[in-house]
Amino acid sequence: MSSAPSTTSVAINGETDIVHVRQAAREAAVTAGFSLVQQTKLVTAASELARNTLIYGGGGRAEIVIEESAFGDTVRLVFVDSGPGIPDIDLALTDGYTTGSGLGLGLGGARRLADQFHIDSAPGKGTRIELSITTRRKP
């Protein structure tokens, strides 16, 4: 038995919006019954991707979706921007790779924290990143 997903949308136009994305992700994780470890993973990934959306994508939006099912609850994060896009996704996912001043752990780190991870991007087309973490229901 599943119900309609619960969705929160957060605009990402400045540094304070990164905090709002983190807060919305934490609230969704708590609502979904995530363990503290899962909450931390989700919030960390949300923070990294919100920062990338702002810095590299020039701003955009995040959607935080809670999907309930008989098997477990999933929190899905979707980040969308209209920035310059990512010319080489495989390279961008490589630890240590950065086009800025960061450590180059954002995309690859977020991918490792997630149960599912997908990037859709091309030069001049912007970027859409979707990741999810699921908590399993106990029988």
mmCIF file of N, CA and C in Angstrom:
data_model
loop_
_atom_site.group_PDB
_atom_site.id
_atom_site.type_symbol
_atom_site.label_atom_id
_atom_site.label_comp_id
_atom_site.label_asym_id
_atom_site.label_seq_id
_atom_site.Cartn_x
_atom_site.Cartn_y
_atom_site.Cartn_z
ATOM 1 N N MET A 1 0.830 -1.170 0.000
ATOM 2 C CA MET A 1 0.000 0.000 0.000
ATOM 3 C C MET A 1 0.875 1.234 0.000
ATOM 4 N N SER A 2 0.621 2.105 -0.937
ATOM 5 C CA SER A 2 1.416 3.315 -1.027
ATOM 6 C C SER A 2 0.490 4.512 -1.134
ATOM 7 N N SER A 3 1.009 5.649 -0.757
ATOM 8 C CA SER A 3 0.230 6.876 -0.844
ATOM 9 C C SER A 3 0.935 7.822 -1.801
ATOM 10 N N ALA A 4 0.259 8.919 -2.113
ATOM 11 C CA ALA A 4 0.848 9.903 -3.026
ATOM 12 C C ALA A 4 2.115 10.469 -2.415
ATOM 13 N N PRO A 5 3.121 10.716 -3.250
ATOM 14 C CA PRO A 5 4.377 11.262 -2.737
ATOM 15 C C PRO A 5 4.177 12.650 -2.134
ATOM 16 N N SER A 6 4.973 12.949 -1.131
ATOM 17 C CA SER A 6 5.006 14.275 -0.522
ATOM 18 C C SER A 6 6.212 15.008 -1.107
ATOM 19 N N THR A 7 5.982 16.191 -1.689
ATOM 20 C CA THR A 7 7.047 16.917 -2.373
ATOM 21 C C THR A 7 7.242 18.305 -1.790
ATOM 22 N N THR A 8 8.509 18.659 -1.592
ATOM 23 C CA THR A 8 8.894 20.007 -1.183
ATOM 24 C C THR A 8 9.833 20.548 -2.240
ATOM 25 N N SER A 9 9.609 21.788 -2.670
ATOM 26 C CA SER A 9 10.474 22.414 -3.662
ATOM 27 C C SER A 9 11.175 23.606 -3.019
ATOM 28 N N VAL A 10 12.482 23.715 -3.258
ATOM 29 C CA VAL A 10 13.277 24.805 -2.682
ATOM 30 C C VAL A 10 14.071 25.464 -3.802
ATOM 31 N N ALA A 11 13.902 26.779 -3.970
ATOM 32 C CA ALA A 11 14.701 27.522 -4.944
ATOM 33 C C ALA A 11 16.121 27.651 -4.406
ATOM 34 N N ILE A 12 17.091 27.563 -5.297
ATOM 35 C CA ILE A 12 18.499 27.706 -4.911
ATOM 36 C C ILE A 12 19.065 28.900 -5.676
ATOM 37 N N ASN A 13 19.098 30.050 -4.979
ATOM 38 C CA ASN A 13 19.579 31.279 -5.604
ATOM 39 C C ASN A 13 20.682 31.949 -4.806
ATOM 40 N N GLY A 14 20.965 31.443 -3.607
ATOM 41 C CA GLY A 14 21.991 32.033 -2.760
ATOM 42 C C GLY A 14 22.441 31.056 -1.686
ATOM 43 N N GLU A 15 23.469 31.448 -0.945
ATOM 44 C CA GLU A 15 24.048 30.581 0.102
ATOM 45 C C GLU A 15 23.013 30.127 1.123
ATOM 46 N N THR A 16 22.101 31.016 1.524
ATOM 47 C CA THR A 16 21.120 30.638 2.550
ATOM 48 C C THR A 16 20.168 29.552 2.048
ATOM 49 N N ASP A 17 19.989 29.473 0.738
ATOM 50 C CA ASP A 17 19.114 28.440 0.190
ATOM 51 C C ASP A 17 19.705 27.043 0.371
ATOM 52 N N ILE A 18 21.028 26.951 0.431
ATOM 53 C CA ILE A 18 21.680 25.665 0.694
ATOM 54 C C ILE A 18 21.252 25.155 2.069
ATOM 55 N N VAL A 19 21.178 26.067 3.027
ATOM 56 C CA VAL A 19 20.714 25.713 4.375
ATOM 57 C C VAL A 19 19.261 25.236 4.320
ATOM 58 N N HIS A 20 18.438 25.912 3.526
ATOM 59 C CA HIS A 20 17.027 25.512 3.410
ATOM 60 C C HIS A 20 16.895 24.122 2.788
ATOM 61 N N VAL A 21 17.741 23.813 1.802
ATOM 62 C CA VAL A 21 17.718 22.474 1.196
ATOM 63 C C VAL A 21 18.114 21.428 2.235
ATOM 64 N N ARG A 22 19.165 21.717 2.998
ATOM 65 C CA ARG A 22 19.614 20.787 4.051
ATOM 66 C C ARG A 22 18.488 20.536 5.052
ATOM 67 N N GLN A 23 17.811 21.612 5.488
ATOM 68 C CA GLN A 23 16.726 21.477 6.464
ATOM 69 C C GLN A 23 15.571 20.653 5.898
ATOM 70 N N ALA A 24 15.202 20.918 4.649
ATOM 71 C CA ALA A 24 14.100 20.177 4.029
ATOM 72 C C ALA A 24 14.472 18.702 3.863
ATOM 73 N N ALA A 25 15.718 18.424 3.514
ATOM 74 C CA ALA A 25 16.173 17.037 3.369
ATOM 75 C C ALA A 25 16.138 16.325 4.716
ATOM 76 N N ARG A 26 16.604 16.996 5.773
ATOM 77 C CA ARG A 26 16.585 16.382 7.103
ATOM 78 C C ARG A 26 15.144 16.094 7.545
ATOM 79 N N GLU A 27 14.247 17.051 7.329
ATOM 80 C CA GLU A 27 12.843 16.852 7.712
ATOM 81 C C GLU A 27 12.246 15.659 6.961
ATOM 82 N N ALA A 28 12.552 15.546 5.678
ATOM 83 C CA ALA A 28 12.044 14.417 4.893
ATOM 84 C C ALA A 28 12.607 13.104 5.414
ATOM 85 N N ALA A 29 13.885 13.080 5.742
ATOM 86 C CA ALA A 29 14.526 11.863 6.250
ATOM 87 C C ALA A 29 13.908 11.430 7.576
ATOM 88 N N VAL A 30 13.642 12.381 8.451
ATOM 89 C CA VAL A 30 13.015 12.073 9.735
ATOM 90 C C VAL A 30 11.597 11.546 9.504
ATOM 91 N N THR A 31 10.851 12.216 8.627
ATOM 92 C CA THR A 31 9.488 11.789 8.308
ATOM 93 C C THR A 31 9.476 10.365 7.753
ATOM 94 N N ALA A 32 10.478 10.030 6.941
ATOM 95 C CA ALA A 32 10.560 8.699 6.327
ATOM 96 C C ALA A 32 11.081 7.643 7.298
ATOM 97 N N GLY A 33 11.458 8.051 8.501
ATOM 98 C CA GLY A 33 11.917 7.086 9.486
ATOM 99 C C GLY A 33 13.350 6.630 9.292
ATOM 100 N N PHE A 34 14.165 7.470 8.654
ATOM 101 C CA PHE A 34 15.559 7.120 8.415
ATOM 102 C C PHE A 34 16.337 7.039 9.716
ATOM 103 N N SER A 35 17.320 6.157 9.743
ATOM 104 C CA SER A 35 18.256 6.096 10.870
ATOM 105 C C SER A 35 19.109 7.365 10.841
ATOM 106 N N LEU A 36 19.834 7.611 11.915
ATOM 107 C CA LEU A 36 20.704 8.784 11.970
ATOM 108 C C LEU A 36 21.758 8.734 10.858
ATOM 109 N N VAL A 37 22.288 7.551 10.582
ATOM 110 C CA VAL A 37 23.284 7.401 9.506
ATOM 111 C C VAL A 37 22.660 7.762 8.159
ATOM 112 N N GLN A 38 21.457 7.244 7.888
ATOM 113 C CA GLN A 38 20.790 7.560 6.620
ATOM 114 C C GLN A 38 20.457 9.050 6.525
ATOM 115 N N GLN A 39 20.037 9.648 7.642
ATOM 116 C CA GLN A 39 19.759 11.087 7.654
ATOM 117 C C GLN A 39 21.011 11.870 7.282
ATOM 118 N N THR A 40 22.129 11.481 7.878
ATOM 119 C CA THR A 40 23.392 12.172 7.626
ATOM 120 C C THR A 40 23.806 12.026 6.163
ATOM 121 N N LYS A 41 23.664 10.839 5.612
ATOM 122 C CA LYS A 41 23.992 10.626 4.201
ATOM 123 C C LYS A 41 23.143 11.521 3.307
ATOM 124 N N LEU A 42 21.842 11.552 3.555
ATOM 125 C CA LEU A 42 20.937 12.337 2.724
ATOM 126 C C LEU A 42 21.249 13.825 2.816
ATOM 127 N N VAL A 43 21.436 14.318 4.024
ATOM 128 C CA VAL A 43 21.704 15.743 4.211
ATOM 129 C C VAL A 43 23.052 16.133 3.614
ATOM 130 N N THR A 44 24.040 15.276 3.742
ATOM 131 C CA THR A 44 25.358 15.551 3.159
ATOM 132 C C THR A 44 25.262 15.623 1.639
ATOM 133 N N ALA A 45 24.586 14.655 1.032
ATOM 134 C CA ALA A 45 24.413 14.656 -0.420
ATOM 135 C C ALA A 45 23.624 15.894 -0.858
ATOM 136 N N ALA A 46 22.578 16.229 -0.122
ATOM 137 C CA ALA A 46 21.770 17.406 -0.459
ATOM 138 C C ALA A 46 22.606 18.675 -0.413
ATOM 139 N N SER A 47 23.441 18.791 0.596
ATOM 140 C CA SER A 47 24.293 19.965 0.749
ATOM 141 C C SER A 47 25.280 20.092 -0.414
ATOM 142 N N GLU A 48 25.928 18.987 -0.763
ATOM 143 C CA GLU A 48 26.900 18.992 -1.868
ATOM 144 C C GLU A 48 26.238 19.366 -3.186
ATOM 145 N N LEU A 49 25.093 18.769 -3.460
ATOM 146 C CA LEU A 49 24.437 19.011 -4.743
ATOM 147 C C LEU A 49 23.795 20.394 -4.809
ATOM 148 N N ALA A 50 23.286 20.890 -3.680
ATOM 149 C CA ALA A 50 22.749 22.254 -3.663
ATOM 150 C C ALA A 50 23.862 23.262 -3.919
ATOM 151 N N ARG A 51 25.020 23.030 -3.313
ATOM 152 C CA ARG A 51 26.164 23.921 -3.530
ATOM 153 C C ARG A 51 26.601 23.890 -4.994
ATOM 154 N N ASN A 52 26.664 22.685 -5.597
ATOM 155 C CA ASN A 52 27.019 22.580 -7.014
ATOM 156 C C ASN A 52 26.001 23.295 -7.896
ATOM 157 N N THR A 53 24.717 23.149 -7.555
ATOM 158 C CA THR A 53 23.659 23.811 -8.316
ATOM 159 C C THR A 53 23.853 25.320 -8.300
ATOM 160 N N LEU A 54 24.226 25.849 -7.143
ATOM 161 C CA LEU A 54 24.441 27.290 -7.010
ATOM 162 C C LEU A 54 25.721 27.738 -7.715
ATOM 163 N N ILE A 55 26.838 27.078 -7.401
ATOM 164 C CA ILE A 55 28.145 27.528 -7.885
ATOM 165 C C ILE A 55 28.331 27.255 -9.374
ATOM 166 N N TYR A 56 28.062 26.034 -9.805
ATOM 167 C CA TYR A 56 28.348 25.650 -11.187
ATOM 168 C C TYR A 56 27.158 25.824 -12.116
ATOM 169 N N GLY A 57 25.944 25.720 -11.573
ATOM 170 C CA GLY A 57 24.744 25.848 -12.405
ATOM 171 C C GLY A 57 24.137 27.231 -12.377
ATOM 172 N N GLY A 58 24.688 28.122 -11.536
ATOM 173 C CA GLY A 58 24.159 29.479 -11.458
ATOM 174 C C GLY A 58 22.838 29.580 -10.723
ATOM 175 N N GLY A 59 22.487 28.543 -9.976
ATOM 176 C CA GLY A 59 21.217 28.511 -9.249
ATOM 177 C C GLY A 59 20.243 27.578 -9.949
ATOM 178 N N GLY A 60 19.175 27.284 -9.265
ATOM 179 C CA GLY A 60 18.170 26.372 -9.813
ATOM 180 C C GLY A 60 17.172 26.023 -8.740
ATOM 181 N N ARG A 61 16.831 24.745 -8.660
ATOM 182 C CA ARG A 61 15.866 24.327 -7.639
ATOM 183 C C ARG A 61 16.151 22.886 -7.214
ATOM 184 N N ALA A 62 15.673 22.581 -6.025
ATOM 185 C CA ALA A 62 15.741 21.221 -5.503
ATOM 186 C C ALA A 62 14.324 20.776 -5.190
ATOM 187 N N GLU A 63 14.049 19.528 -5.496
ATOM 188 C CA GLU A 63 12.792 18.924 -5.079
ATOM 189 C C GLU A 63 13.128 17.767 -4.166
ATOM 190 N N ILE A 64 12.453 17.724 -3.036
ATOM 191 C CA ILE A 64 12.633 16.649 -2.075
ATOM 192 C C ILE A 64 11.308 15.893 -2.023
ATOM 193 N N VAL A 65 11.351 14.615 -2.384
ATOM 194 C CA VAL A 65 10.129 13.819 -2.505
ATOM 195 C C VAL A 65 10.211 12.621 -1.564
ATOM 196 N N ILE A 66 9.159 12.412 -0.789
ATOM 197 C CA ILE A 66 9.048 11.223 0.054
ATOM 198 C C ILE A 66 8.047 10.293 -0.613
ATOM 199 N N GLU A 67 8.501 9.084 -0.920
ATOM 200 C CA GLU A 67 7.639 8.079 -1.538
ATOM 201 C C GLU A 67 7.509 6.910 -0.579
ATOM 202 N N GLU A 68 6.264 6.576 -0.233
ATOM 203 C CA GLU A 68 6.017 5.478 0.699
ATOM 204 C C GLU A 68 5.577 4.236 -0.058
ATOM 205 N N SER A 69 6.051 3.093 0.399
ATOM 206 C CA SER A 69 5.586 1.827 -0.167
ATOM 207 C C SER A 69 5.576 0.783 0.936
ATOM 208 N N ALA A 70 5.054 -0.368 0.623
ATOM 209 C CA ALA A 70 5.005 -1.454 1.599
ATOM 210 C C ALA A 70 6.406 -1.953 1.942
ATOM 211 N N PHE A 71 7.380 -1.718 1.050
ATOM 212 C CA PHE A 71 8.740 -2.212 1.244
ATOM 213 C C PHE A 71 9.621 -1.250 2.021
ATOM 214 N N GLY A 72 9.314 0.034 1.940
ATOM 215 C CA GLY A 72 10.113 1.032 2.631
ATOM 216 C C GLY A 72 9.842 2.406 2.081
ATOM 217 N N ASP A 73 10.324 3.401 2.784
ATOM 218 C CA ASP A 73 10.150 4.773 2.349
ATOM 219 C C ASP A 73 11.416 5.249 1.661
ATOM 220 N N THR A 74 11.228 5.992 0.584
ATOM 221 C CA THR A 74 12.339 6.522 -0.190
ATOM 222 C C THR A 74 12.273 8.038 -0.152
ATOM 223 N N VAL A 75 13.430 8.661 0.048
ATOM 224 C CA VAL A 75 13.525 10.106 -0.137
ATOM 225 C C VAL A 75 14.343 10.310 -1.399
ATOM 226 N N ARG A 76 13.735 11.022 -2.347
ATOM 227 C CA ARG A 76 14.370 11.299 -3.628
ATOM 228 C C ARG A 76 14.671 12.792 -3.699
ATOM 229 N N LEU A 77 15.899 13.117 -4.051
ATOM 230 C CA LEU A 77 16.315 14.504 -4.240
ATOM 231 C C LEU A 77 16.539 14.736 -5.723
ATOM 232 N N VAL A 78 15.975 15.810 -6.244
ATOM 233 C CA VAL A 78 16.158 16.163 -7.646
ATOM 234 C C VAL A 78 16.662 17.602 -7.689
ATOM 235 N N PHE A 79 17.809 17.802 -8.329
ATOM 236 C CA PHE A 79 18.408 19.129 -8.478
ATOM 237 C C PHE A 79 18.421 19.474 -9.961
ATOM 238 N N VAL A 80 17.908 20.663 -10.298
ATOM 239 C CA VAL A 80 17.819 21.082 -11.686
ATOM 240 C C VAL A 80 18.369 22.494 -11.811
ATOM 241 N N ASP A 81 19.226 22.697 -12.819
ATOM 242 C CA ASP A 81 19.704 24.044 -13.119
ATOM 243 C C ASP A 81 19.717 24.251 -14.626
ATOM 244 N N SER A 82 19.855 25.489 -15.041
ATOM 245 C CA SER A 82 19.928 25.843 -16.463
ATOM 246 C C SER A 82 21.314 26.355 -16.807
ATOM 247 N N GLY A 83 22.309 25.881 -16.066
ATOM 248 C CA GLY A 83 23.681 26.335 -16.249
ATOM 249 C C GLY A 83 24.327 25.787 -17.503
ATOM 250 N N PRO A 84 25.649 25.827 -17.549
ATOM 251 C CA PRO A 84 26.379 25.446 -18.757
ATOM 252 C C PRO A 84 26.405 23.940 -19.024
ATOM 253 N N GLY A 85 25.982 23.123 -18.077
ATOM 254 C CA GLY A 85 25.994 21.678 -18.264
ATOM 255 C C GLY A 85 27.357 21.087 -17.947
ATOM 256 N N ILE A 86 27.424 19.782 -17.953
ATOM 257 C CA ILE A 86 28.648 19.049 -17.636
ATOM 258 C C ILE A 86 29.120 18.374 -18.921
ATOM 259 N N PRO A 87 30.269 18.787 -19.462
ATOM 260 C CA PRO A 87 30.723 18.214 -20.734
ATOM 261 C C PRO A 87 31.151 16.751 -20.641
ATOM 262 N N ASP A 88 31.698 16.331 -19.508
ATOM 263 C CA ASP A 88 32.174 14.957 -19.354
ATOM 264 C C ASP A 88 31.741 14.449 -17.982
ATOM 265 N N ILE A 89 30.601 13.772 -17.942
ATOM 266 C CA ILE A 89 30.029 13.324 -16.665
ATOM 267 C C ILE A 89 30.952 12.339 -15.956
ATOM 268 N N ASP A 90 31.542 11.404 -16.687
ATOM 269 C CA ASP A 90 32.449 10.433 -16.068
ATOM 270 C C ASP A 90 33.620 11.138 -15.388
ATOM 271 N N LEU A 91 34.189 12.120 -16.049
ATOM 272 C CA LEU A 91 35.291 12.881 -15.470
ATOM 273 C C LEU A 91 34.818 13.652 -14.239
ATOM 274 N N ALA A 92 33.635 14.260 -14.324
ATOM 275 C CA ALA A 92 33.098 15.034 -13.203
ATOM 276 C C ALA A 92 32.853 14.162 -11.979
ATOM 277 N N LEU A 93 32.596 12.869 -12.178
ATOM 278 C CA LEU A 93 32.352 11.950 -11.065
ATOM 279 C C LEU A 93 33.652 11.392 -10.476
ATOM 280 N N THR A 94 34.781 11.714 -11.061
ATOM 281 C CA THR A 94 36.073 11.235 -10.587
ATOM 282 C C THR A 94 36.501 12.018 -9.349
ATOM 283 N N ASP A 95 36.855 11.304 -8.273
ATOM 284 C CA ASP A 95 37.325 11.975 -7.065
ATOM 285 C C ASP A 95 38.544 12.828 -7.389
ATOM 286 N N GLY A 96 38.539 14.032 -6.873
ATOM 287 C CA GLY A 96 39.662 14.935 -7.078
ATOM 288 C C GLY A 96 39.471 15.873 -8.252
ATOM 289 N N TYR A 97 38.515 15.566 -9.146
ATOM 290 C CA TYR A 97 38.276 16.441 -10.286
ATOM 291 C C TYR A 97 37.427 17.620 -9.841
ATOM 292 N N THR A 98 37.852 18.828 -10.174
ATOM 293 C CA THR A 98 37.060 20.015 -9.897
ATOM 294 C C THR A 98 37.386 21.077 -10.925
ATOM 295 N N THR A 99 36.381 21.862 -11.250
ATOM 296 C CA THR A 99 36.605 23.015 -12.113
ATOM 297 C C THR A 99 36.653 24.283 -11.275
ATOM 298 N N GLY A 100 36.522 24.119 -9.966
ATOM 299 C CA GLY A 100 36.541 25.254 -9.054
ATOM 300 C C GLY A 100 37.629 25.086 -8.015
ATOM 301 N N SER A 101 37.360 25.623 -6.836
ATOM 302 C CA SER A 101 38.359 25.588 -5.768
ATOM 303 C C SER A 101 38.067 24.518 -4.724
ATOM 304 N N GLY A 102 37.060 23.671 -4.976
ATOM 305 C CA GLY A 102 36.691 22.651 -3.993
ATOM 306 C C GLY A 102 37.621 21.460 -4.024
ATOM 307 N N LEU A 103 37.279 20.458 -3.243
ATOM 308 C CA LEU A 103 38.090 19.251 -3.132
ATOM 309 C C LEU A 103 37.786 18.238 -4.226
ATOM 310 N N GLY A 104 36.739 18.484 -5.000
ATOM 311 C CA GLY A 104 36.400 17.552 -6.060
ATOM 312 C C GLY A 104 35.749 16.276 -5.552
ATOM 313 N N LEU A 105 35.024 16.356 -4.449
ATOM 314 C CA LEU A 105 34.360 15.168 -3.885
ATOM 315 C C LEU A 105 32.839 15.241 -3.998
ATOM 316 N N GLY A 106 32.301 16.353 -4.470
ATOM 317 C CA GLY A 106 30.857 16.585 -4.469
ATOM 318 C C GLY A 106 30.037 15.552 -5.205
ATOM 319 N N LEU A 107 30.205 15.439 -6.528
ATOM 320 C CA LEU A 107 29.373 14.524 -7.308
ATOM 321 C C LEU A 107 29.667 13.065 -6.979
ATOM 322 N N GLY A 108 30.937 12.684 -6.964
ATOM 323 C CA GLY A 108 31.292 11.301 -6.654
ATOM 324 C C GLY A 108 30.901 10.929 -5.238
ATOM 325 N N GLY A 109 31.104 11.851 -4.316
ATOM 326 C CA GLY A 109 30.721 11.604 -2.926
ATOM 327 C C GLY A 109 29.219 11.440 -2.778
ATOM 328 N N ALA A 110 28.455 12.304 -3.440
ATOM 329 C CA ALA A 110 26.994 12.203 -3.384
ATOM 330 C C ALA A 110 26.530 10.878 -3.981
ATOM 331 N N ARG A 111 27.176 10.456 -5.067
ATOM 332 C CA ARG A 111 26.805 9.181 -5.694
ATOM 333 C C ARG A 111 27.044 8.020 -4.720
ATOM 334 N N ARG A 112 28.151 8.046 -4.000
ATOM 335 C CA ARG A 112 28.452 6.955 -3.052
ATOM 336 C C ARG A 112 27.492 6.943 -1.866
ATOM 337 N N LEU A 113 26.935 8.075 -1.511
ATOM 338 C CA LEU A 113 26.018 8.153 -0.373
ATOM 339 C C LEU A 113 24.613 7.649 -0.717
ATOM 340 N N ALA A 114 24.295 7.584 -1.993
ATOM 341 C CA ALA A 114 22.932 7.289 -2.431
ATOM 342 C C ALA A 114 22.739 5.814 -2.773
ATOM 343 N N ASP A 115 21.496 5.369 -2.698
ATOM 344 C CA ASP A 115 21.129 4.040 -3.178
ATOM 345 C C ASP A 115 20.976 4.060 -4.704
ATOM 346 N N GLN A 116 20.455 5.163 -5.225
ATOM 347 C CA GLN A 116 20.322 5.347 -6.667
ATOM 348 C C GLN A 116 20.793 6.749 -7.005
ATOM 349 N N PHE A 117 21.423 6.897 -8.188
ATOM 350 C CA PHE A 117 22.001 8.182 -8.577
ATOM 351 C C PHE A 117 21.991 8.283 -10.094
ATOM 352 N N HIS A 118 21.542 9.413 -10.618
ATOM 353 C CA HIS A 118 21.519 9.605 -12.066
ATOM 354 C C HIS A 118 21.772 11.077 -12.397
ATOM 355 N N ILE A 119 22.610 11.311 -13.412
ATOM 356 C CA ILE A 119 22.876 12.667 -13.909
ATOM 357 C C ILE A 119 22.453 12.738 -15.360
ATOM 358 N N ASP A 120 21.733 13.795 -15.695
ATOM 359 C CA ASP A 120 21.392 14.088 -17.079
ATOM 360 C C ASP A 120 21.901 15.497 -17.349
ATOM 361 N N SER A 121 22.911 15.609 -18.215
ATOM 362 C CA SER A 121 23.509 16.909 -18.481
ATOM 363 C C SER A 121 24.229 16.879 -19.819
ATOM 364 N N ALA A 122 24.310 18.045 -20.422
ATOM 365 C CA ALA A 122 25.076 18.207 -21.648
ATOM 366 C C ALA A 122 25.453 19.679 -21.763
ATOM 367 N N PRO A 123 26.548 19.973 -22.422
ATOM 368 C CA PRO A 123 26.955 21.373 -22.575
ATOM 369 C C PRO A 123 25.824 22.228 -23.159
ATOM 370 N N GLY A 124 25.560 23.336 -22.497
ATOM 371 C CA GLY A 124 24.521 24.259 -22.932
ATOM 372 C C GLY A 124 23.109 23.838 -22.597
ATOM 373 N N LYS A 125 22.934 22.700 -21.925
ATOM 374 C CA LYS A 125 21.589 22.171 -21.648
ATOM 375 C C LYS A 125 21.232 22.154 -20.165
ATOM 376 N N GLY A 126 22.138 22.603 -19.300
ATOM 377 C CA GLY A 126 21.855 22.528 -17.876
ATOM 378 C C GLY A 126 22.085 21.123 -17.337
ATOM 379 N N THR A 127 21.719 20.937 -16.085
ATOM 380 C CA THR A 127 21.971 19.660 -15.417
ATOM 381 C C THR A 127 20.772 19.272 -14.574
ATOM 382 N N ARG A 128 20.470 17.980 -14.570
ATOM 383 C CA ARG A 128 19.451 17.404 -13.686
ATOM 384 C C ARG A 128 20.092 16.212 -12.995
ATOM 385 N N ILE A 129 20.130 16.273 -11.671
ATOM 386 C CA ILE A 129 20.696 15.179 -10.875
ATOM 387 C C ILE A 129 19.604 14.646 -9.964
ATOM 388 N N GLU A 130 19.455 13.341 -9.968
ATOM 389 C CA GLU A 130 18.465 12.692 -9.108
ATOM 390 C C GLU A 130 19.154 11.610 -8.298
ATOM 391 N N LEU A 131 18.899 11.617 -6.993
ATOM 392 C CA LEU A 131 19.407 10.549 -6.145
ATOM 393 C C LEU A 131 18.345 10.175 -5.144
ATOM 394 N N SER A 132 18.465 8.957 -4.640
ATOM 395 C CA SER A 132 17.499 8.521 -3.633
ATOM 396 C C SER A 132 18.152 7.584 -2.640
ATOM 397 N N ILE A 133 17.568 7.589 -1.459
ATOM 398 C CA ILE A 133 17.946 6.677 -0.382
ATOM 399 C C ILE A 133 16.645 6.079 0.139
ATOM 400 N N THR A 134 16.665 4.772 0.381
ATOM 401 C CA THR A 134 15.468 4.065 0.829
ATOM 402 C C THR A 134 15.731 3.414 2.172
ATOM 403 N N THR A 135 14.750 3.521 3.059
ATOM 404 C CA THR A 135 14.811 2.794 4.324
ATOM 405 C C THR A 135 13.896 1.574 4.185
ATOM 406 N N ARG A 136 14.360 0.448 4.597
ATOM 407 C CA ARG A 136 13.609 -0.802 4.444
ATOM 408 C C ARG A 136 12.678 -0.995 5.638
ATOM 409 N N ARG A 137 11.473 -1.424 5.334
ATOM 410 C CA ARG A 137 10.507 -1.739 6.402
ATOM 411 C C ARG A 137 10.860 -3.097 6.981
ATOM 412 N N LYS A 138 10.725 -3.183 8.286
ATOM 413 C CA LYS A 138 10.938 -4.486 8.935
ATOM 414 C C LYS A 138 9.655 -5.299 8.824
ATOM 415 N N PRO A 139 9.789 -6.600 8.498
ATOM 416 C CA PRO A 139 8.591 -7.447 8.326
ATOM 417 C C PRO A 139 7.815 -7.599 9.618
#
